[in-house]
Tab-separated table of C-alpha atoms in Angstrom:
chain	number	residue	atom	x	y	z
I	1	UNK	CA	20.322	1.348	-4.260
I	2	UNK	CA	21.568	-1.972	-2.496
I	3	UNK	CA	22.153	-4.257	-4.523
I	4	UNK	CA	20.567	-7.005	-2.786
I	5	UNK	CA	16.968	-5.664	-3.056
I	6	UNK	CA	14.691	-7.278	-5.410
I	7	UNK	CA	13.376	-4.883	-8.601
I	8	UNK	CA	10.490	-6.034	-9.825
I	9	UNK	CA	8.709	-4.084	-13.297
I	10	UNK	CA	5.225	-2.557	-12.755
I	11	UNK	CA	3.210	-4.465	-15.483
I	12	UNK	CA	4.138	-3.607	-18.849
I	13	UNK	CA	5.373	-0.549	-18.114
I	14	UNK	CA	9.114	0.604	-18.250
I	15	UNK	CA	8.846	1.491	-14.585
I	16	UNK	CA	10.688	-0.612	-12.251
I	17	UNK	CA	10.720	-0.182	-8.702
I	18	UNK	CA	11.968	-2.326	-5.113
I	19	UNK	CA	9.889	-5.175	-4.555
I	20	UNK	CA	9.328	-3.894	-0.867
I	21	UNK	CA	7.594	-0.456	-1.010
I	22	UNK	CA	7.381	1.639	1.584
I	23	UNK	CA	3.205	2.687	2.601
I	24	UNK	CA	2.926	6.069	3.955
I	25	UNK	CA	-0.695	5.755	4.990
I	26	UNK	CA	0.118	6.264	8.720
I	27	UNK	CA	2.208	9.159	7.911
I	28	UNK	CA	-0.337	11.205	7.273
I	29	UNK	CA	-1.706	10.510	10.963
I	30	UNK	CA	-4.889	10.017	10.287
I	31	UNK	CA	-6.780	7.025	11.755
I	32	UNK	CA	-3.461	6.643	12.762
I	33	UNK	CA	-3.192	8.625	16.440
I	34	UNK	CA	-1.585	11.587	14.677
I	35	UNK	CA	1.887	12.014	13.048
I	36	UNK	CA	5.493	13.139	14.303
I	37	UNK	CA	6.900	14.811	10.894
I	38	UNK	CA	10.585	14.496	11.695
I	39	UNK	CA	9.933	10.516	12.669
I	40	UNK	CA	8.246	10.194	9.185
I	41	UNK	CA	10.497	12.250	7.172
I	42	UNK	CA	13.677	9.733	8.616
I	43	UNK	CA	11.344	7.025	8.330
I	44	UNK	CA	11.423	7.411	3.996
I	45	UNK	CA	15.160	8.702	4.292
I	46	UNK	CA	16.165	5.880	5.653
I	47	UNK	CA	13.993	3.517	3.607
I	48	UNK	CA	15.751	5.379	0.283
I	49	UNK	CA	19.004	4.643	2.135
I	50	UNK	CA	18.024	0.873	2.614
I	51	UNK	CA	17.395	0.738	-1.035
I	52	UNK	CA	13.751	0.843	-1.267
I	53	UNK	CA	12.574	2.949	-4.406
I	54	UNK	CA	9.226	2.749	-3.902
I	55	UNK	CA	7.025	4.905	-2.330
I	56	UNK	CA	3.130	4.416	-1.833
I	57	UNK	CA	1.159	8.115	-0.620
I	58	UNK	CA	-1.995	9.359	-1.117
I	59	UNK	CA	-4.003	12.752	-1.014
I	60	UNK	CA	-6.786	11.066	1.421
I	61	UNK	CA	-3.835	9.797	3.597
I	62	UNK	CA	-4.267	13.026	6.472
I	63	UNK	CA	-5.898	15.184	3.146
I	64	UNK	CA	-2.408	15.965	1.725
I	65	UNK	CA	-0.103	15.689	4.903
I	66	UNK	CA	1.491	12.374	3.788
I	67	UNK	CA	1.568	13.806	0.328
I	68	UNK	CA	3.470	16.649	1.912
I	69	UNK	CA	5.531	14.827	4.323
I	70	UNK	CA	6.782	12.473	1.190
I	71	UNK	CA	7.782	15.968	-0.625
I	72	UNK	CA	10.071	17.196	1.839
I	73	UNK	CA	11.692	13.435	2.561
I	74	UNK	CA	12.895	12.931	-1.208
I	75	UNK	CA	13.514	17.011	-2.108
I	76	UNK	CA	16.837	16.106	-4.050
I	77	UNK	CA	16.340	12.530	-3.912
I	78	UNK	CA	13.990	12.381	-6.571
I	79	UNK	CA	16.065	10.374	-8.926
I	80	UNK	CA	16.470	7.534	-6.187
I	81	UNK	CA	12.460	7.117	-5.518
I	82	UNK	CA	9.391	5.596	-7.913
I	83	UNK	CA	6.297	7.508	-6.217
I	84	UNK	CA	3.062	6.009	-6.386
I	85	UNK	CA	0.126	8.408	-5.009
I	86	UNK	CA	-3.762	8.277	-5.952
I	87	UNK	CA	-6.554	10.221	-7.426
I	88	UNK	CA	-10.675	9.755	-6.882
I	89	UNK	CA	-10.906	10.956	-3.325
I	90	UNK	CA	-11.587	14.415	-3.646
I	91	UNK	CA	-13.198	17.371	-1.112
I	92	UNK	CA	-12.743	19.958	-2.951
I	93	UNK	CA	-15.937	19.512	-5.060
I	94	UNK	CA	-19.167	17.836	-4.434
I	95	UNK	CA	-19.673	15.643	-7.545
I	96	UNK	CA	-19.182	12.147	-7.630
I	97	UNK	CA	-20.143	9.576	-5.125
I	98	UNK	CA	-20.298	10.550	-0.729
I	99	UNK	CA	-17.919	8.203	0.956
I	100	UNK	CA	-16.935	9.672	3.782
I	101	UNK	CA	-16.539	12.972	6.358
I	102	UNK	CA	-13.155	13.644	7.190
I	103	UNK	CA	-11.857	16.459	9.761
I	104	UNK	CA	-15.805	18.167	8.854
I	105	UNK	CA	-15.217	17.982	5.396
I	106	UNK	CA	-17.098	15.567	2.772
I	107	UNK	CA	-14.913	13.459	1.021
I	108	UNK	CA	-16.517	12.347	-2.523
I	109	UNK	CA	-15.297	9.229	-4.648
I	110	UNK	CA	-14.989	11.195	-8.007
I	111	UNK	CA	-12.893	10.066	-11.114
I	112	UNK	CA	-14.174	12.153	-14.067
I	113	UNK	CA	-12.052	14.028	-15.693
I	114	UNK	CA	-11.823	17.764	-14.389
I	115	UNK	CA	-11.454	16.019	-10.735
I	116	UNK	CA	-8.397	14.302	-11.653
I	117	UNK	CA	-6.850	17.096	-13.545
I	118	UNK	CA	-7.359	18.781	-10.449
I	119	UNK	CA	-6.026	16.290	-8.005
I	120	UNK	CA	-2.926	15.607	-10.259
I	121	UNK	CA	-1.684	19.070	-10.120
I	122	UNK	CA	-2.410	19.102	-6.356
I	123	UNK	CA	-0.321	15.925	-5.931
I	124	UNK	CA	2.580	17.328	-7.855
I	125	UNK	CA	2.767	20.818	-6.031
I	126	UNK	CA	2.564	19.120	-2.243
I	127	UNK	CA	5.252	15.990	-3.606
I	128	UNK	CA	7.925	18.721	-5.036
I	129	UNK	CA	7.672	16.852	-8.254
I	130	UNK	CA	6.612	16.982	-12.228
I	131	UNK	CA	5.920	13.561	-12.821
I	132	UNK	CA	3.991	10.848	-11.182
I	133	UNK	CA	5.202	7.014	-11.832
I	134	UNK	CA	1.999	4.935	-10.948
I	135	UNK	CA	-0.984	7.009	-10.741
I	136	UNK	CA	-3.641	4.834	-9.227
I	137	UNK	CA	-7.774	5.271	-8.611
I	138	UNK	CA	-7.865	5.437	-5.068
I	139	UNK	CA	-11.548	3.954	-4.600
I	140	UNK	CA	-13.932	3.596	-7.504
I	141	UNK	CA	-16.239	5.917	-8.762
I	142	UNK	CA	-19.975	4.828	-9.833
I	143	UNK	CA	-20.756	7.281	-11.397
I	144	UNK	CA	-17.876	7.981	-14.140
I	145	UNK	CA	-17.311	4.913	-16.534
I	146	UNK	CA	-14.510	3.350	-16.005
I	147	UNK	CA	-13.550	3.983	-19.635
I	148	UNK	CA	-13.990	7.856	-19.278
I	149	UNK	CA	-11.718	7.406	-16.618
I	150	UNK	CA	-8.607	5.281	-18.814
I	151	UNK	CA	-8.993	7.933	-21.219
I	152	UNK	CA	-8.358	10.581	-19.195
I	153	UNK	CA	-5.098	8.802	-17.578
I	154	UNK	CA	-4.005	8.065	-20.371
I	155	UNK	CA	-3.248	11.600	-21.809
I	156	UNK	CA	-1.675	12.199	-18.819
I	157	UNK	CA	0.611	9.315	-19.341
I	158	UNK	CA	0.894	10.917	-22.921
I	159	UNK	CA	1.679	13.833	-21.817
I	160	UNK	CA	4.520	12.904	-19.181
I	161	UNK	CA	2.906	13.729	-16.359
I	162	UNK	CA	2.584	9.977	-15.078
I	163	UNK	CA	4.669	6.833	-16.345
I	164	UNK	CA	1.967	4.354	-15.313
I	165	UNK	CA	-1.769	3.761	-14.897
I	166	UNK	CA	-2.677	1.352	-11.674
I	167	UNK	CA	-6.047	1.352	-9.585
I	168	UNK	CA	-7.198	0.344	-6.072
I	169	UNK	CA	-9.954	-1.641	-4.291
I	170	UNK	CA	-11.544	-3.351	-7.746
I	171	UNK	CA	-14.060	-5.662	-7.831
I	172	UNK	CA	-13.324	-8.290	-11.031
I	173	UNK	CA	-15.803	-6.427	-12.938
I	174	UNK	CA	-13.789	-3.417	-12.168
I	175	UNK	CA	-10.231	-4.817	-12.859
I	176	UNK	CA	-12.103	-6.626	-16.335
I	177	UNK	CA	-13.549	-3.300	-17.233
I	178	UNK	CA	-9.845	-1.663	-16.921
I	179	UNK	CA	-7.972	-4.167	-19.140
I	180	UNK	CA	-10.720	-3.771	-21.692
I	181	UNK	CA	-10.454	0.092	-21.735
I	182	UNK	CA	-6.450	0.467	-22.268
I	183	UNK	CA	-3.313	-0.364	-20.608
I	184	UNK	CA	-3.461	-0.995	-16.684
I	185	UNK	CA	-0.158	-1.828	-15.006
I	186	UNK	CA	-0.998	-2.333	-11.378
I	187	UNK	CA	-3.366	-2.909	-8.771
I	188	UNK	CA	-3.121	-2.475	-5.207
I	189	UNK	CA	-5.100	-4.447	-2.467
I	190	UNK	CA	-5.318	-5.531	0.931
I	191	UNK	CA	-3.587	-9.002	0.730
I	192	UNK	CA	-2.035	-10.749	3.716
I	193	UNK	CA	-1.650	-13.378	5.698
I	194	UNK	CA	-5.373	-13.512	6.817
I	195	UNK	CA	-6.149	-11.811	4.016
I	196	UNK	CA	-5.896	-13.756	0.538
I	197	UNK	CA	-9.331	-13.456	-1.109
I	198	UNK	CA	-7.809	-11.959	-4.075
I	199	UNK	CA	-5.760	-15.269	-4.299
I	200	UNK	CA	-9.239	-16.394	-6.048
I	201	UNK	CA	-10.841	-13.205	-8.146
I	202	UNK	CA	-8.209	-10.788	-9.093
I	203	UNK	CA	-4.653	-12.234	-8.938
I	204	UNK	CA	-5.635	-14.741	-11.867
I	205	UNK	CA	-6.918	-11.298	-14.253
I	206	UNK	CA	-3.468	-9.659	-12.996
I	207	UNK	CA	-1.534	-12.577	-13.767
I	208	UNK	CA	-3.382	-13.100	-17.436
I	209	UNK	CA	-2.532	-9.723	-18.243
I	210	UNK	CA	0.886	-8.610	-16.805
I	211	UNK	CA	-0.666	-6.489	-14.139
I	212	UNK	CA	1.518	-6.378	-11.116
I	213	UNK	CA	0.183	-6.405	-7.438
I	214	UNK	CA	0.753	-3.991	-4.926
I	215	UNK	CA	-0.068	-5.704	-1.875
I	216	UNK	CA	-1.205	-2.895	1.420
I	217	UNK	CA	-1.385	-3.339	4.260
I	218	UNK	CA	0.864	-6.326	4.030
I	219	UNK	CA	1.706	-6.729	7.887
I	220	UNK	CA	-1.819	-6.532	8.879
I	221	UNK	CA	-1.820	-3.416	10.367
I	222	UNK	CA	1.460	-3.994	12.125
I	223	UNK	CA	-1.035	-6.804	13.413
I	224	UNK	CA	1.705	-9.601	11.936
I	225	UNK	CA	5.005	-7.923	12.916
I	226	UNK	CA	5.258	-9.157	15.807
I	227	UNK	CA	6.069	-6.227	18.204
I	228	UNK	CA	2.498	-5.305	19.409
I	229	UNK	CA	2.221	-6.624	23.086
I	230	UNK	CA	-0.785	-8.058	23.791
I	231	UNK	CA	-1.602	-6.183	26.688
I	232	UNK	CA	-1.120	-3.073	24.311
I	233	UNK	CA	-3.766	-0.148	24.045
I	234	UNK	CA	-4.772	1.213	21.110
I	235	UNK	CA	-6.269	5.436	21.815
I	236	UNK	CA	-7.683	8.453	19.785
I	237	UNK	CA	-8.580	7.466	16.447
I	238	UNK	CA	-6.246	4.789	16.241
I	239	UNK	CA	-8.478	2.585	13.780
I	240	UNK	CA	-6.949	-0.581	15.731
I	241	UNK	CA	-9.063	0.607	18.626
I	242	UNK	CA	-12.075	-1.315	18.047
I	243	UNK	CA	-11.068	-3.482	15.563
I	244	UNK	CA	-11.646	-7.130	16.531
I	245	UNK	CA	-8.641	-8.369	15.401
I	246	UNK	CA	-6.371	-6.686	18.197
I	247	UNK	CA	-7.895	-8.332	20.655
I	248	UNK	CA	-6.283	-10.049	23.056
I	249	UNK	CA	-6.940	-13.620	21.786
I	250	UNK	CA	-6.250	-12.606	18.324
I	251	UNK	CA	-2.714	-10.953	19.275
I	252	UNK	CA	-2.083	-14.121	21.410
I	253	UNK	CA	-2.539	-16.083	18.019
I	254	UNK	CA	-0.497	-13.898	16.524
I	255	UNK	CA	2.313	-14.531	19.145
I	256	UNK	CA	1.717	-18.289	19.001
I	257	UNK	CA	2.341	-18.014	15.240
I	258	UNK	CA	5.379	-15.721	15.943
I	259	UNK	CA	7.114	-18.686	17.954
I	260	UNK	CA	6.121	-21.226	15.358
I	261	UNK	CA	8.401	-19.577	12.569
I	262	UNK	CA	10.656	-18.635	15.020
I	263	UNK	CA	13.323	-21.113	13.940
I	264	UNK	CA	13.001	-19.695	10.024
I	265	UNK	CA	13.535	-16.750	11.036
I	266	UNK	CA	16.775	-17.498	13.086
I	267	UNK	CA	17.989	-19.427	9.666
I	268	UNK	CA	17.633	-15.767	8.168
I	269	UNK	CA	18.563	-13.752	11.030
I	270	UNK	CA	15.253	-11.867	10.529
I	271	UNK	CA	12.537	-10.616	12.745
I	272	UNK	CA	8.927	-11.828	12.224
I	273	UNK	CA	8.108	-8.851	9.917
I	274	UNK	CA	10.754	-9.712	8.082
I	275	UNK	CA	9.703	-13.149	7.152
I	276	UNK	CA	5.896	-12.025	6.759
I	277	UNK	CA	6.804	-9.537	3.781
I	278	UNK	CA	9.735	-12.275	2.528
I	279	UNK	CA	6.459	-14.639	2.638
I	280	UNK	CA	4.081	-12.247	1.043
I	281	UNK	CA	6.369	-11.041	-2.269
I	282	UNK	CA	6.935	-15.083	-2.720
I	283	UNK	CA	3.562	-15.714	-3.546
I	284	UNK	CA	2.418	-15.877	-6.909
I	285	UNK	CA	0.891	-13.013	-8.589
I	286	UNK	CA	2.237	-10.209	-5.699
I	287	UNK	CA	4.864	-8.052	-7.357
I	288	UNK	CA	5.238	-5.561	-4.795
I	289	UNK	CA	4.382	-5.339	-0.828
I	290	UNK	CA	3.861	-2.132	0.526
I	291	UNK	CA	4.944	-1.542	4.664
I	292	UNK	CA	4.043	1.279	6.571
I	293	UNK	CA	7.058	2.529	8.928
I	294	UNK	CA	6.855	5.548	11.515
I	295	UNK	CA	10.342	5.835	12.006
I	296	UNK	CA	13.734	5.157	10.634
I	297	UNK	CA	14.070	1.694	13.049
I	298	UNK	CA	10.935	-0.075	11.051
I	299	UNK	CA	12.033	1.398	7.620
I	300	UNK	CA	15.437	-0.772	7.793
I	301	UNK	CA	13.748	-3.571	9.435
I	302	UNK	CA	11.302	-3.660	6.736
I	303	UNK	CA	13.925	-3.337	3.962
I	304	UNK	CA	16.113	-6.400	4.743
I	305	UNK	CA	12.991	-8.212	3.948
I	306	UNK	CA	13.516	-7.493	0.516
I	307	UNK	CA	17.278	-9.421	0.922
I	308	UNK	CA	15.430	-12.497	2.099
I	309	UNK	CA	14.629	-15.870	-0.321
I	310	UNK	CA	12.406	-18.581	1.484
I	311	UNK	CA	12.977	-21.851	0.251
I	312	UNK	CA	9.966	-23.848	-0.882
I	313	UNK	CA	10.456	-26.170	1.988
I	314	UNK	CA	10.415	-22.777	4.559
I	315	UNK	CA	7.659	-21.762	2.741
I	316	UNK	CA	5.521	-24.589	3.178
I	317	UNK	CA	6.372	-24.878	7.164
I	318	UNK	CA	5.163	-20.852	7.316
I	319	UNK	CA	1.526	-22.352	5.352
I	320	UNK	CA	1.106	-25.279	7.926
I	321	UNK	CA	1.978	-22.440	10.740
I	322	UNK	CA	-0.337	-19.541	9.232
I	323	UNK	CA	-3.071	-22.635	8.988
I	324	UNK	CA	-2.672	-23.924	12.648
I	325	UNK	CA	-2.631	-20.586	14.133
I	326	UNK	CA	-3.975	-17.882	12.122
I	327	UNK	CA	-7.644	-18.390	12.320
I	328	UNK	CA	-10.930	-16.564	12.879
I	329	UNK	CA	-8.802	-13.622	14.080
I	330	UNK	CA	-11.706	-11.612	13.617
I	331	UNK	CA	-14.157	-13.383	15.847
């Protein structure tokens, strides 16, 4: 691993992992206009070679492809990599709580016991791998306490078969409920430059109790990195389609903002991505920012971000910049 990279811990756990992680989420394809498998699988080999340890996956993320994909990238590598991959979306059964239809089948939020025994093993067999290091609830489930839940993942922690206990898309009551119930190392949310809400509700409970923060979808979408033209089209089931933030004006924001921090990120030799994700692990309460890459180009540009320390007079220029330029992107 480069030496360079920052390692940050996951909570209070003994796993430690780079503080840029790489998301997987459009390696799976879906939502995503489909997947090239070769692009993907150099896409994490050269993110391992870069020095980033972690990698984010999921079942739901193309239902097992990216799971799969992530398998056949680190086969022999598995020393080198801290996985991270969910449970509590589930098709396989028809308990828990509809969410979703995905490819015709019904995708149920589900986190009682049997259903992530079930997922677990599923996870292990498609990632090549005995062990998971941060097993995280995907989406919550209202219909299994959240205790039930704990309980559950933390016999498998017991047992070896993950190192550490995290959960996604929490509500405060959620994330209270958790720290109450046993030992919860990480969250992961949406956090970003236009999106900080957590800044308010759930980085202060993290922060209280040595949770770390995985921050997704860190670049926006790719919306903040800079290289999406705005004259670009979005096709198929390319989520960005419709989404009123790619619009035009909003990408023209984006562009405006891009020329703004344009002389940081000549100070740093680094692209706009680059200074986004520097930007996002410097503020307080994110431990980790996860960045999707589709091929091995965006891996290492991503990567380097994890070299870069903003001073706390570049940061503040990059605030007065995001304030001037960055808002009602979704109107």
């Amino acid at each position: 691993m480069s030496s360079q990279q920052i390692i940050r811990q996951i909570g209070k756990s003994c796993v430690h992992a780079s503080a840029v992680g790489l998301g997987t989420w459009a390696i799976g394809g879906w939502m995503w206009g489909g997947t090239d498998e070769q692009a993907s699988i150099g896409a994490i080999e050269a993110s391992v070679d870069a020095g980033i340890s972690l990698i984010d996956t999921a079942p739901a993320y193309g239902l097992g492809r990216s799971e799969e994909i992530v398998g056949k990238a680190i086969k022999g590598k598995r020393d080198k990599v801290v996985i991270a991959t969910k449970c509590g979306l589930n098709w396989h059964s028809g308990k828990g709580n509809h969410f979703f239809d995905q490819d015709g089948k019904p995708v149920h939020r589900y986190l009682g016991a049997e259903g992530i025994a079930h997922e677990l093993e599923q996870s292990l067999r498609r990632l090549g791998t005995d062990h998971i290091d941060l097993y995280i609830t995907h989406w919550q489930d209202p219909t299994t306490p959240i205790a039930e839940t704990m309980a559950v993942l933390e016999k498998l922690k017991a047992a070896g078969k993950i190192r550490a206990i995290g959960a996604s898309n929490v509500s405060t009551q959620d994330l209270q409920d958790y720290v109450a119930a046993g030992q919860i190392d990480a969250i992961q949310e949406r956090y970003s430059m236009i999106d900080r809400e957590i800044e308010g509700s759930l980085l202060p409970i993290a922060r209280r109790n040595d949770i770390a923060t995985l921050s997704y979808s860190s670049l926006a979408l790719g919306l903040l990195s800079g290289a999406i033209d705005p004259a670009r089209e979005f096709t198929g089931d390319d989520q960005r389609k419709d989404n009123p933030r790619f619009s035009t004006a909003s990408r023209q924001k984006v562009a405006r903002l891009k020329q703004a921090i344009a002389p940081i990120a000549a100070q740093h030799q680094a692209s706009m991505a680059q200074i986004v994700i520097a930007w996002t692990l410097a503020q307080p309460g994110i431990t980790f920012a996860l960045c999707g890459a589709r091929n091995a180009e965006q891996a290492i540009d991503n990567a380097r971000a994890g070299e870069i320390a903003l001073s706390a007079s570049e940061l503040a220029a990059i605030d007065a910049a995001i304030a001037a330029h960055l808002t009602a992107l979704d109107a």
